[in-house]
């Protein structure tokens, strides 16, 4: 009868080397990553109306796959002219529609005044005689706007625009999403993503904005209640979602949450009750804040922030 070995090392017999274990982990991670990429590619292909296999074929041999969050297809097919101009980084879709209606756009040499006129990337589209191209690289810039800058892409009077601040940030043509008055400071998003700009400015999505208001005198309690109940302005009723004293000891400091995008709406609400707005600062827009961004400075959005914006909708 053989004597059993006195040591207890048998449980280690047949154990894989560290190198083998690491290689196994790597292979499993590659497999999971590949499955995840294929899953999302199928979803994206379905949205674009192309098959998954066609999408994979189109990406072969390119070295790295182009990220759909920052890339547009070469030929997206027909789309309305104002949408094309938005995707080209000319202006937001509503502003582009105004440009078209004002006779500033030609398609293949023909003046077009209908924003819904269908075009493709193969058409020769010119705005003020400058050719427009679909933007491929999508850019998202968050600016802490200072006073004395206007939020238009161009100013005939030669005043400073927000594009002057970010002029070295990108070569892409970006434009502000929504507007801030010349004397209003705070959070401002600039992008060449026309679809996102349309989403964030469309009234139906009720995008929230929060402002810090400084008044020339304390806000009286009865006026506080009137604003909460809603006031009537020249262009119709106006209401706020939330109203609060930013500093209970200083009732000239007011916090306002609102989703309306009407022109100068916050200033006009207080002015309708006899107050002067000495300072107006937007501190939140669509969940974006100016945290860690000095006045007059900017930064690029993170991928997570871009994803959150694309899913930003009514009630969020």
CSV table of C-alpha atoms in Angstrom, one decimal:
chain,number,residue,atom,x,y,z
A,1,UNK,CA,0.0,0.0,0.0
A,2,UNK,CA,1.4,3.3,-1.1
A,3,UNK,CA,1.8,6.0,1.5
A,4,UNK,CA,0.0,9.2,0.8
A,5,UNK,CA,2.3,12.2,0.5
A,6,UNK,CA,2.5,14.3,3.7
A,7,UNK,CA,2.3,17.6,1.9
A,8,UNK,CA,-1.0,19.3,1.0
A,9,UNK,CA,0.0,20.8,-2.3
A,10,UNK,CA,-2.3,18.6,-4.4
A,11,UNK,CA,-4.9,21.4,-4.7
A,12,UNK,CA,-2.4,23.4,-6.7
A,13,UNK,CA,-1.8,20.7,-9.2
A,14,UNK,CA,-2.9,21.6,-12.7
A,15,UNK,CA,-3.2,25.3,-11.9
A,16,UNK,CA,-2.8,27.6,-14.9
A,17,UNK,CA,0.1,30.0,-15.0
A,18,UNK,CA,-0.6,33.7,-14.3
A,19,UNK,CA,0.1,34.5,-17.9
A,20,UNK,CA,-2.4,32.0,-19.1
A,21,UNK,CA,-5.0,33.3,-16.7
A,22,UNK,CA,-4.4,36.9,-17.9
A,23,UNK,CA,-4.7,35.8,-21.5
A,24,UNK,CA,-8.0,34.1,-20.8
A,25,UNK,CA,-9.4,37.3,-19.1
A,26,UNK,CA,-8.2,39.3,-22.1
A,27,UNK,CA,-10.0,37.0,-24.6
A,28,UNK,CA,-13.2,37.1,-22.5
A,29,UNK,CA,-13.1,40.9,-22.4
A,30,UNK,CA,-12.6,41.1,-26.2
A,31,UNK,CA,-15.5,38.8,-26.7
A,32,UNK,CA,-17.8,40.9,-24.4
A,33,UNK,CA,-16.6,44.1,-26.0
A,34,UNK,CA,-17.3,42.7,-29.5
A,35,UNK,CA,-20.8,41.5,-28.6
A,36,UNK,CA,-21.6,44.9,-27.1
A,37,UNK,CA,-20.3,46.8,-30.2
A,38,UNK,CA,-22.3,44.5,-32.5
A,39,UNK,CA,-25.5,45.1,-30.3
A,40,UNK,CA,-25.2,48.8,-30.6
A,41,UNK,CA,-24.3,48.7,-34.3
A,42,UNK,CA,-27.5,46.8,-34.9
A,43,UNK,CA,-29.6,49.4,-33.1
A,44,UNK,CA,-27.9,52.3,-35.0
A,45,UNK,CA,-28.2,50.5,-38.3
A,46,UNK,CA,-31.9,50.0,-37.7
A,47,UNK,CA,-32.4,53.7,-37.0
A,48,UNK,CA,-30.6,54.6,-40.2
A,49,UNK,CA,-32.7,52.0,-42.1
A,50,UNK,CA,-29.6,49.9,-43.1
A,51,UNK,CA,-28.9,46.3,-42.3
A,52,UNK,CA,-26.3,45.4,-39.7
A,53,UNK,CA,-24.3,43.4,-42.3
A,54,UNK,CA,-24.2,46.4,-44.6
A,55,UNK,CA,-23.0,48.6,-41.8
A,56,UNK,CA,-20.2,46.2,-40.9
A,57,UNK,CA,-19.1,45.9,-44.6
A,58,UNK,CA,-19.0,49.7,-44.8
A,59,UNK,CA,-16.7,49.9,-41.8
A,60,UNK,CA,-14.2,47.2,-42.8
A,61,UNK,CA,-10.7,48.3,-43.7
A,62,UNK,CA,-11.0,51.7,-42.1
A,63,UNK,CA,-8.7,50.9,-39.1
A,64,UNK,CA,-11.0,52.5,-36.5
A,65,UNK,CA,-14.7,52.8,-36.6
A,66,UNK,CA,-16.1,56.3,-36.8
A,67,UNK,CA,-18.1,57.3,-33.8
A,68,UNK,CA,-21.8,57.9,-34.7
A,69,UNK,CA,-22.1,60.5,-31.9
A,70,UNK,CA,-19.7,62.8,-33.8
A,71,UNK,CA,-20.1,61.8,-37.4
A,72,UNK,CA,-22.8,62.1,-40.1
A,73,UNK,CA,-23.1,59.9,-43.2
A,74,UNK,CA,-21.8,61.3,-46.5
A,75,UNK,CA,-25.2,61.1,-48.2
A,76,UNK,CA,-28.1,61.2,-45.7
A,77,UNK,CA,-30.6,61.4,-48.6
A,78,UNK,CA,-33.2,64.0,-48.9
A,79,UNK,CA,-34.0,66.4,-46.1
A,80,UNK,CA,-35.6,69.8,-45.7
A,81,UNK,CA,-33.4,72.8,-46.7
A,82,UNK,CA,-33.6,74.4,-43.3
A,83,UNK,CA,-32.5,71.1,-41.7
A,84,UNK,CA,-29.6,70.8,-44.1
A,85,UNK,CA,-28.4,74.3,-43.1
A,86,UNK,CA,-28.7,73.3,-39.5
A,87,UNK,CA,-26.6,70.2,-40.1
A,88,UNK,CA,-24.1,72.4,-42.0
A,89,UNK,CA,-23.6,74.5,-38.9
A,90,UNK,CA,-25.1,77.6,-40.5
A,91,UNK,CA,-27.8,78.3,-37.9
A,92,UNK,CA,-30.4,76.6,-35.8
A,93,UNK,CA,-33.3,75.2,-37.8
A,94,UNK,CA,-35.7,78.0,-37.0
A,95,UNK,CA,-33.1,80.7,-37.8
A,96,UNK,CA,-32.2,78.8,-41.0
A,97,UNK,CA,-35.9,78.9,-42.0
A,98,UNK,CA,-35.9,82.7,-41.6
A,99,UNK,CA,-32.8,83.0,-43.7
A,100,UNK,CA,-34.5,80.9,-46.4
A,101,UNK,CA,-37.7,83.0,-46.3
A,102,UNK,CA,-35.7,86.2,-46.5
A,103,UNK,CA,-34.2,85.1,-49.8
A,104,UNK,CA,-30.6,84.4,-48.7
A,105,UNK,CA,-30.4,80.8,-49.9
A,106,UNK,CA,-29.9,79.4,-53.4
A,107,UNK,CA,-30.1,75.7,-54.5
A,108,UNK,CA,-28.3,74.9,-57.7
A,109,UNK,CA,-28.4,78.5,-58.7
A,110,UNK,CA,-32.2,78.9,-58.0
A,111,UNK,CA,-33.5,81.1,-55.2
A,112,UNK,CA,-35.5,79.0,-52.7
A,113,UNK,CA,-37.8,80.6,-50.1
A,114,UNK,CA,-39.5,77.4,-48.8
A,115,UNK,CA,-37.7,76.0,-45.8
A,116,UNK,CA,-39.2,72.5,-46.4
A,117,UNK,CA,-37.7,72.3,-50.0
A,118,UNK,CA,-36.0,68.9,-50.2
A,119,UNK,CA,-32.3,68.8,-50.9
A,120,UNK,CA,-29.4,66.3,-50.7
A,121,UNK,CA,-25.7,66.7,-50.1
A,122,UNK,CA,-25.1,66.5,-53.9
A,123,UNK,CA,-27.0,69.8,-54.4
A,124,UNK,CA,-25.1,73.1,-54.6
A,125,UNK,CA,-26.5,75.0,-51.7
A,126,UNK,CA,-25.3,78.6,-51.0
A,127,UNK,CA,-26.1,81.0,-48.3
A,128,UNK,CA,-25.1,84.6,-49.2
A,129,UNK,CA,-23.2,83.1,-52.1
A,130,UNK,CA,-21.1,80.9,-49.7
A,131,UNK,CA,-21.3,77.1,-50.3
A,132,UNK,CA,-22.8,75.1,-47.4
A,133,UNK,CA,-21.5,71.6,-46.6
A,134,UNK,CA,-22.8,69.1,-44.1
A,135,UNK,CA,-20.8,69.1,-40.9
A,136,UNK,CA,-19.1,65.7,-40.3
A,137,UNK,CA,-17.4,66.4,-36.9
A,138,UNK,CA,-20.0,67.4,-34.4
A,139,UNK,CA,-18.7,69.8,-31.8
A,140,UNK,CA,-20.3,70.7,-28.4
A,141,UNK,CA,-18.9,73.7,-26.5
A,142,UNK,CA,-20.2,75.0,-23.1
A,143,UNK,CA,-19.4,78.7,-22.6
A,144,UNK,CA,-19.8,80.8,-19.5
A,145,UNK,CA,-20.9,83.9,-21.4
A,146,UNK,CA,-19.8,87.3,-20.1
A,147,UNK,CA,-21.7,90.5,-20.5
A,148,UNK,CA,-21.4,92.7,-23.6
A,149,UNK,CA,-21.2,89.8,-26.0
A,150,UNK,CA,-24.1,89.0,-28.4
A,151,UNK,CA,-25.3,85.5,-29.3
A,152,UNK,CA,-25.5,85.8,-33.0
A,153,UNK,CA,-23.1,84.4,-35.6
A,154,UNK,CA,-22.5,87.7,-37.2
A,155,UNK,CA,-23.2,91.4,-36.3
A,156,UNK,CA,-23.4,94.1,-38.9
A,157,UNK,CA,-22.7,96.7,-36.2
A,158,UNK,CA,-19.3,95.0,-35.5
A,159,UNK,CA,-20.1,94.3,-31.8
A,160,UNK,CA,-18.4,91.4,-30.0
A,161,UNK,CA,-20.0,88.0,-30.4
A,162,UNK,CA,-19.7,84.8,-28.4
A,163,UNK,CA,-18.0,83.3,-31.5
A,164,UNK,CA,-15.1,85.7,-30.9
A,165,UNK,CA,-14.4,83.9,-27.5
A,166,UNK,CA,-14.3,80.4,-29.0
A,167,UNK,CA,-12.7,81.3,-32.3
A,168,UNK,CA,-9.6,79.1,-31.6
A,169,UNK,CA,-11.6,76.2,-30.2
A,170,UNK,CA,-12.6,74.5,-33.4
A,171,UNK,CA,-12.5,74.9,-37.2
A,172,UNK,CA,-16.1,73.8,-37.5
A,173,UNK,CA,-18.9,76.4,-37.8
A,174,UNK,CA,-20.8,76.3,-34.6
A,175,UNK,CA,-23.7,78.5,-33.4
A,176,UNK,CA,-25.4,79.3,-30.1
A,177,UNK,CA,-28.3,77.1,-29.0
A,178,UNK,CA,-30.9,79.6,-28.1
A,179,UNK,CA,-30.0,83.2,-27.2
A,180,UNK,CA,-28.9,85.3,-24.2
A,181,UNK,CA,-29.3,89.0,-24.2
A,182,UNK,CA,-26.1,91.1,-24.6
A,183,UNK,CA,-26.3,92.0,-20.9
A,184,UNK,CA,-27.2,88.5,-19.7
A,185,UNK,CA,-24.3,86.2,-18.6
A,186,UNK,CA,-24.1,82.5,-17.9
A,187,UNK,CA,-24.5,79.1,-19.5
A,188,UNK,CA,-24.6,78.9,-23.3
A,189,UNK,CA,-24.2,75.9,-25.5
A,190,UNK,CA,-22.7,76.2,-29.0
A,191,UNK,CA,-22.7,73.3,-31.5
A,192,UNK,CA,-23.1,72.4,-35.1
A,193,UNK,CA,-25.5,69.6,-34.2
A,194,UNK,CA,-28.7,70.8,-35.8
A,195,UNK,CA,-30.9,68.0,-34.5
A,196,UNK,CA,-29.8,68.6,-31.0
A,197,UNK,CA,-30.2,72.4,-31.3
A,198,UNK,CA,-33.8,71.9,-32.6
A,199,UNK,CA,-34.6,69.5,-29.8
A,200,UNK,CA,-33.3,71.9,-27.0
A,201,UNK,CA,-35.1,75.0,-28.4
A,202,UNK,CA,-38.4,73.4,-29.4
A,203,UNK,CA,-41.2,74.6,-27.0
A,204,UNK,CA,-42.7,71.1,-26.8
A,205,UNK,CA,-39.6,69.8,-25.0
A,206,UNK,CA,-40.0,72.3,-22.2
A,207,UNK,CA,-36.2,72.6,-21.5
A,208,UNK,CA,-35.6,74.0,-18.1
A,209,UNK,CA,-33.4,77.1,-17.5
A,210,UNK,CA,-32.5,78.5,-14.1
A,211,UNK,CA,-31.6,82.2,-13.7
A,212,UNK,CA,-30.1,84.2,-10.8
A,213,UNK,CA,-31.7,87.6,-10.9
A,214,UNK,CA,-30.5,90.7,-9.1
A,215,UNK,CA,-33.1,93.5,-8.8
A,216,UNK,CA,-32.8,97.2,-8.1
A,217,UNK,CA,-35.0,96.8,-5.0
A,218,UNK,CA,-36.3,93.9,-2.8
A,219,UNK,CA,-39.1,91.8,-4.4
A,220,UNK,CA,-42.2,92.4,-2.4
A,221,UNK,CA,-44.4,89.5,-1.2
A,222,UNK,CA,-47.4,90.5,-3.2
A,223,UNK,CA,-45.3,90.8,-6.4
A,224,UNK,CA,-43.7,87.5,-5.6
A,225,UNK,CA,-47.2,85.9,-5.5
A,226,UNK,CA,-48.2,87.7,-8.8
A,227,UNK,CA,-45.3,86.3,-10.6
A,228,UNK,CA,-46.1,82.8,-9.4
A,229,UNK,CA,-49.7,83.2,-10.4
A,230,UNK,CA,-48.6,84.5,-13.9
A,231,UNK,CA,-48.4,87.9,-15.4
A,232,UNK,CA,-49.7,89.2,-18.7
A,233,UNK,CA,-47.1,90.7,-21.1
A,234,UNK,CA,-47.5,92.4,-24.5
A,235,UNK,CA,-47.1,89.0,-26.2
A,236,UNK,CA,-49.4,87.1,-23.8
A,237,UNK,CA,-49.4,85.4,-20.4
A,238,UNK,CA,-46.1,84.5,-18.8
A,239,UNK,CA,-45.4,82.2,-15.9
A,240,UNK,CA,-42.4,80.7,-14.1
A,241,UNK,CA,-42.0,77.1,-12.9
A,242,UNK,CA,-40.2,78.0,-9.6
A,243,UNK,CA,-39.5,81.2,-7.9
A,244,UNK,CA,-37.5,81.7,-4.7
A,245,UNK,CA,-35.3,84.1,-2.8
A,246,UNK,CA,-31.7,83.2,-3.5
A,247,UNK,CA,-30.8,84.9,-0.2
A,248,UNK,CA,-33.5,85.2,2.5
A,249,UNK,CA,-31.5,88.2,4.0
A,250,UNK,CA,-31.3,90.0,0.6
A,251,UNK,CA,-34.6,89.9,-1.3
A,252,UNK,CA,-33.1,91.6,-4.3
A,253,UNK,CA,-31.5,88.2,-5.1
A,254,UNK,CA,-34.0,85.9,-6.8
A,255,UNK,CA,-33.8,82.4,-8.3
A,256,UNK,CA,-36.1,81.7,-11.3
A,257,UNK,CA,-36.7,78.4,-13.0
A,258,UNK,CA,-38.5,78.7,-16.4
A,259,UNK,CA,-39.0,76.7,-19.6
A,260,UNK,CA,-40.2,79.4,-21.9
A,261,UNK,CA,-37.8,80.5,-24.6
A,262,UNK,CA,-39.6,83.8,-25.4
A,263,UNK,CA,-37.4,86.8,-26.0
A,264,UNK,CA,-36.2,88.6,-22.8
A,265,UNK,CA,-38.9,86.8,-20.9
A,266,UNK,CA,-37.3,86.9,-17.4
A,267,UNK,CA,-36.5,90.6,-17.6
A,268,UNK,CA,-39.9,91.5,-19.0
A,269,UNK,CA,-41.7,89.6,-16.1
A,270,UNK,CA,-40.0,91.7,-13.5
A,271,UNK,CA,-40.2,94.9,-15.5
A,272,UNK,CA,-43.9,94.5,-15.9
A,273,UNK,CA,-44.1,94.9,-12.1
A,274,UNK,CA,-41.9,98.0,-12.0
A,275,UNK,CA,-38.5,96.4,-11.2
A,276,UNK,CA,-35.2,96.9,-13.0
A,277,UNK,CA,-33.1,93.9,-13.5
A,278,UNK,CA,-29.5,94.9,-12.6
A,279,UNK,CA,-28.0,91.6,-13.3
A,280,UNK,CA,-29.2,88.4,-15.0
A,281,UNK,CA,-27.1,85.2,-15.0
A,282,UNK,CA,-28.2,81.8,-16.4
A,283,UNK,CA,-26.9,79.1,-14.1
A,284,UNK,CA,-28.5,76.0,-15.6
A,285,UNK,CA,-29.6,75.1,-19.1
A,286,UNK,CA,-30.9,71.6,-20.0
A,287,UNK,CA,-29.1,70.2,-17.0
A,288,UNK,CA,-25.7,71.9,-17.9
A,289,UNK,CA,-24.1,74.2,-15.4
A,290,UNK,CA,-21.2,76.6,-15.4
A,291,UNK,CA,-19.4,74.8,-12.6
A,292,UNK,CA,-15.6,75.2,-12.8
A,293,UNK,CA,-15.9,77.4,-15.9
A,294,UNK,CA,-14.7,81.0,-15.3
A,295,UNK,CA,-16.6,83.9,-16.8
A,296,UNK,CA,-15.5,84.2,-20.5
A,297,UNK,CA,-14.1,80.7,-20.6
A,298,UNK,CA,-15.4,77.5,-22.2
A,299,UNK,CA,-14.9,73.7,-22.3
A,300,UNK,CA,-16.1,70.9,-24.5
A,301,UNK,CA,-18.9,68.6,-23.4
A,302,UNK,CA,-18.0,65.1,-22.3
A,303,UNK,CA,-19.5,62.1,-24.2
A,304,UNK,CA,-21.8,61.5,-21.2
A,305,UNK,CA,-23.1,65.0,-21.3
A,306,UNK,CA,-23.8,64.7,-25.0
A,307,UNK,CA,-25.6,61.5,-24.5
A,308,UNK,CA,-27.7,63.0,-21.7
A,309,UNK,CA,-28.6,66.0,-23.9
A,310,UNK,CA,-29.7,63.7,-26.7
A,311,UNK,CA,-32.1,62.0,-24.3
A,312,UNK,CA,-33.1,65.2,-22.7
A,313,UNK,CA,-36.9,65.7,-23.0
A,314,UNK,CA,-40.1,66.9,-21.5
A,315,UNK,CA,-40.1,66.8,-17.8
A,316,UNK,CA,-36.4,66.1,-17.4
